[in-house]
Amino acid sequence: MVTGTMNVDWTTWEPKERATLLFVIKDGQILLIRKKRGLGAGKINGPGGRLEPGETPEEAAVRETIEELRITPLSPEWRGRLHFQFLDGYSLTCSVFVSPDYRGIPMETPEALPIWTPLDAIPYDEMWADDAHWLPGVIAGGEFEGYFVFDGENMLSHDVRWLKNPPL
Ligand SMILES: Nc1[nH]c(=O)nc2c1ncn2[C@H]1C[C@H](O)[C@@H](COP(=O)(O)OP(=O)(O)OP(=O)(O)O)O1
């Protein structure tokens, strides 16, 4: 439930939509995208998008990566779940996966431009504001649940709970 002061009761919270993010991490680099359309157009992120009816999050993460970059991510591992409440009432949950390998060659599509990025040079200032709070821990091998309130692109609150391998 959402109140005027935006205190969110996450125990009863239900997202309006479900989506995914997938990061291929290989040879000291992470495969990011410049998103060309949809929610967060212009930002750097991982490939991903909303689930289609009947899909599991893992199936959607693989499908979206094929659609956006023309590669097939291999052995995706579930690493976390993001919960976003927006002030305008929109809400979204997003399952995060990591793949250690892939088949194919990343290509630009109408949806995304692939950007191989060294792990020590991730451009957090061009990404959604929550990413800096959980992506370093995911790269370090952690699993998490993250809870965020946004006003448009402005992050109002963040709470990241590590389930496994919390970052030091
Ligand atoms: N605060 C946030 N931090 C983050 O890292 N990713 C976010 C985010 N808010 C949304 N996303 C990502 C998750 C998901 O991959 C994507 C959902 O955006 P959209 O609903 O626009 O989906 P797309 O247009 O990419 O795909 P379709 O569902 O195929 O239309 O945006």
Coordinates of C-alpha atoms and ligand atoms in Angstrom, one line a residue:
M1 CA 0.0 0.0 0.0
V2 CA 1.2 3.5 -0.8
T3 CA 0.6 6.5 1.5
G4 CA 0.9 10.2 1.0
T5 CA 4.4 10.2 2.5
M6 CA 5.3 7.2 0.4
N7 CA 5.9 4.8 3.2
V8 CA 5.5 1.5 1.4
D9 CA 4.4 -1.7 3.2
W10 CA 6.6 -4.1 1.3
T11 CA 5.1 -7.1 3.1
T12 CA 1.8 -6.6 1.2
W13 CA 3.2 -4.9 -1.9
E14 CA 2.3 -6.3 -5.3
P15 CA 4.0 -5.0 -8.5
K16 CA 1.9 -3.8 -11.4
E17 CA 4.5 -5.3 -13.8
R18 CA 7.3 -7.9 -13.8
A19 CA 10.6 -7.5 -15.6
T20 CA 14.1 -8.8 -15.9
L21 CA 17.7 -7.7 -16.2
L22 CA 20.6 -9.9 -17.3
F23 CA 24.3 -9.2 -17.1
V24 CA 26.8 -11.3 -19.1
I25 CA 30.1 -11.1 -17.0
K26 CA 33.1 -12.6 -18.8
D27 CA 36.9 -12.0 -18.9
G28 CA 36.7 -9.1 -16.5
Q29 CA 34.1 -7.3 -18.5
I30 CA 30.3 -6.8 -18.2
L31 CA 28.0 -6.5 -21.2
L32 CA 25.9 -3.4 -20.8
I33 CA 23.5 -1.7 -23.2
R34 CA 22.6 1.9 -24.1
K35 CA 18.8 1.5 -24.0
K36 CA 17.2 3.1 -27.1
R37 CA 13.5 3.0 -26.2
G38 CA 11.1 2.0 -23.4
L39 CA 11.4 2.8 -19.7
G40 CA 14.9 4.3 -19.1
A41 CA 15.6 5.1 -22.7
G42 CA 19.1 6.8 -23.0
K43 CA 20.3 5.1 -19.8
I44 CA 22.9 2.4 -19.6
N45 CA 21.6 -0.8 -18.1
G46 CA 21.6 -4.6 -18.7
P47 CA 19.4 -6.1 -21.4
G48 CA 15.9 -6.9 -20.1
G49 CA 12.2 -6.2 -20.2
R50 CA 8.8 -7.3 -19.1
L51 CA 7.6 -10.8 -18.8
E52 CA 5.2 -12.2 -21.4
P53 CA 2.2 -14.2 -20.3
G54 CA 3.2 -17.7 -19.1
E55 CA 7.0 -17.0 -19.0
T56 CA 9.3 -17.5 -16.1
P57 CA 11.7 -14.7 -15.2
E58 CA 14.6 -16.7 -16.5
E59 CA 12.8 -17.4 -19.8
A60 CA 12.0 -13.7 -20.2
A61 CA 15.6 -12.7 -19.3
V62 CA 17.0 -15.0 -22.1
R63 CA 14.4 -13.9 -24.6
E64 CA 15.0 -10.2 -23.9
T65 CA 18.7 -10.6 -24.3
I66 CA 18.3 -12.4 -27.6
E67 CA 15.9 -9.6 -28.8
E68 CA 18.0 -6.7 -27.7
L69 CA 21.5 -8.0 -28.5
R70 CA 21.1 -11.1 -30.7
I71 CA 23.1 -13.2 -28.3
T72 CA 21.9 -16.2 -26.3
P73 CA 23.1 -16.0 -22.6
L74 CA 24.2 -19.3 -21.2
S75 CA 23.6 -20.8 -17.7
P76 CA 21.8 -17.7 -16.3
E77 CA 22.0 -17.6 -12.4
W78 CA 19.3 -15.8 -10.4
R79 CA 21.1 -13.2 -8.3
G80 CA 18.4 -10.9 -6.9
R81 CA 15.1 -9.1 -7.1
L82 CA 14.4 -5.4 -7.3
H83 CA 11.2 -3.9 -6.1
F84 CA 10.4 -0.4 -7.4
Q85 CA 7.5 1.8 -6.2
F86 CA 7.0 5.0 -8.2
L87 CA 5.2 8.1 -6.7
D88 CA 2.7 8.1 -9.6
G89 CA 1.5 4.7 -8.5
Y90 CA 3.5 2.6 -11.1
S91 CA 5.3 -0.4 -9.6
L92 CA 7.7 -2.9 -11.0
T93 CA 9.6 -5.9 -9.8
C94 CA 12.7 -7.0 -11.7
S95 CA 14.6 -10.3 -11.4
V96 CA 18.4 -10.0 -11.9
F97 CA 20.4 -12.7 -13.6
V98 CA 24.1 -13.2 -14.4
S99 CA 25.4 -15.3 -17.2
P100 CA 29.1 -16.4 -17.3
D101 CA 29.0 -17.0 -21.1
Y102 CA 26.9 -16.5 -24.2
R103 CA 26.5 -17.7 -27.8
G104 CA 26.7 -15.4 -30.8
I105 CA 28.0 -11.9 -31.3
P106 CA 26.4 -8.9 -29.6
M107 CA 24.9 -6.6 -32.1
E108 CA 23.1 -3.2 -32.1
T109 CA 19.3 -3.5 -32.5
P110 CA 16.5 -1.0 -32.6
E111 CA 16.3 -1.5 -28.8
A112 CA 19.8 -1.4 -27.6
L113 CA 23.5 -0.7 -28.3
P114 CA 25.9 -3.2 -26.7
I115 CA 28.7 -1.8 -24.6
W116 CA 31.4 -4.1 -23.2
T117 CA 32.7 -2.4 -20.0
P118 CA 35.6 -3.2 -17.7
L119 CA 34.3 -4.2 -14.3
D120 CA 36.2 -1.3 -12.7
A121 CA 34.8 1.3 -15.1
I122 CA 31.0 0.8 -14.8
P123 CA 29.3 4.2 -15.6
Y124 CA 27.0 4.4 -12.6
D125 CA 26.3 8.1 -13.3
E126 CA 24.6 7.0 -16.6
M127 CA 22.6 4.2 -15.0
W128 CA 19.4 4.0 -12.9
A129 CA 20.3 5.4 -9.4
D130 CA 19.7 2.1 -7.6
D131 CA 22.2 0.2 -9.6
A132 CA 25.3 1.5 -7.7
H133 CA 23.7 0.0 -4.5
W134 CA 23.5 -3.6 -5.7
L135 CA 25.4 -4.2 -8.9
P136 CA 28.9 -4.2 -7.2
G137 CA 27.7 -6.8 -4.7
V138 CA 26.2 -8.9 -7.6
I139 CA 29.5 -8.7 -9.4
A140 CA 31.2 -9.9 -6.2
G141 CA 28.9 -13.0 -6.2
G142 CA 26.1 -11.8 -3.9
E143 CA 22.4 -12.4 -3.9
F144 CA 20.0 -9.7 -2.7
E145 CA 16.5 -8.3 -2.4
G146 CA 16.3 -4.5 -3.1
Y147 CA 13.5 -2.1 -2.2
F148 CA 13.4 1.4 -3.8
V149 CA 11.0 4.3 -4.1
F150 CA 11.4 6.6 -7.1
D151 CA 9.8 9.9 -8.2
G152 CA 10.3 9.6 -11.9
E153 CA 14.1 9.0 -12.3
N154 CA 14.8 10.4 -8.8
M155 CA 15.5 7.8 -6.2
L156 CA 13.9 8.7 -2.9
S157 CA 14.8 5.7 -0.8
H158 CA 16.8 2.5 -1.0
D159 CA 17.1 -0.6 1.1
V160 CA 19.3 -3.5 -0.1
R161 CA 19.2 -6.8 1.9
W162 CA 21.9 -9.3 1.1
L163 CA 20.8 -12.9 1.2
K164 CA 24.2 -14.4 0.3
N165 CA 27.8 -13.0 0.2
P166 CA 27.1 -9.5 1.3
P167 CA 29.8 -7.1 0.0
L168 CA 32.5 -6.2 2.6
Ligands
LIG1 N1 15.3 1.6 -11.4 C1 15.7 0.7 -12.3 N2 16.9 0.2 -12.3 C2 17.3 -0.7 -13.2 O1 18.5 -1.1 -13.1 N3 16.6 -1.1 -14.2 C3 15.4 -0.6 -14.3 C4 14.8 0.3 -13.4 N4 13.5 0.6 -13.7 C5 13.3 -0.2 -14.8 N5 14.4 -0.9 -15.2 C6 14.5 -1.8 -16.3 C7 14.1 -3.2 -15.9 C8 13.6 -3.8 -17.3 O2 14.7 -4.4 -17.9 C9 13.2 -2.6 -18.0 C10 11.7 -2.5 -18.1 O3 11.5 -1.4 -19.0 P1 10.3 -1.5 -20.1 O4 9.1 -1.8 -19.4 O5 10.4 -0.3 -20.9 O6 10.7 -2.8 -20.9 P2 11.3 -2.8 -22.4 O7 10.7 -1.7 -23.2 O8 12.7 -2.8 -22.4 O9 10.8 -4.2 -22.8 P3 9.4 -4.6 -23.3 O10 8.8 -5.1 -22.0 O11 9.7 -5.7 -24.2 O12 8.6 -3.5 -23.8 O13 13.7 -1.4 -17.4

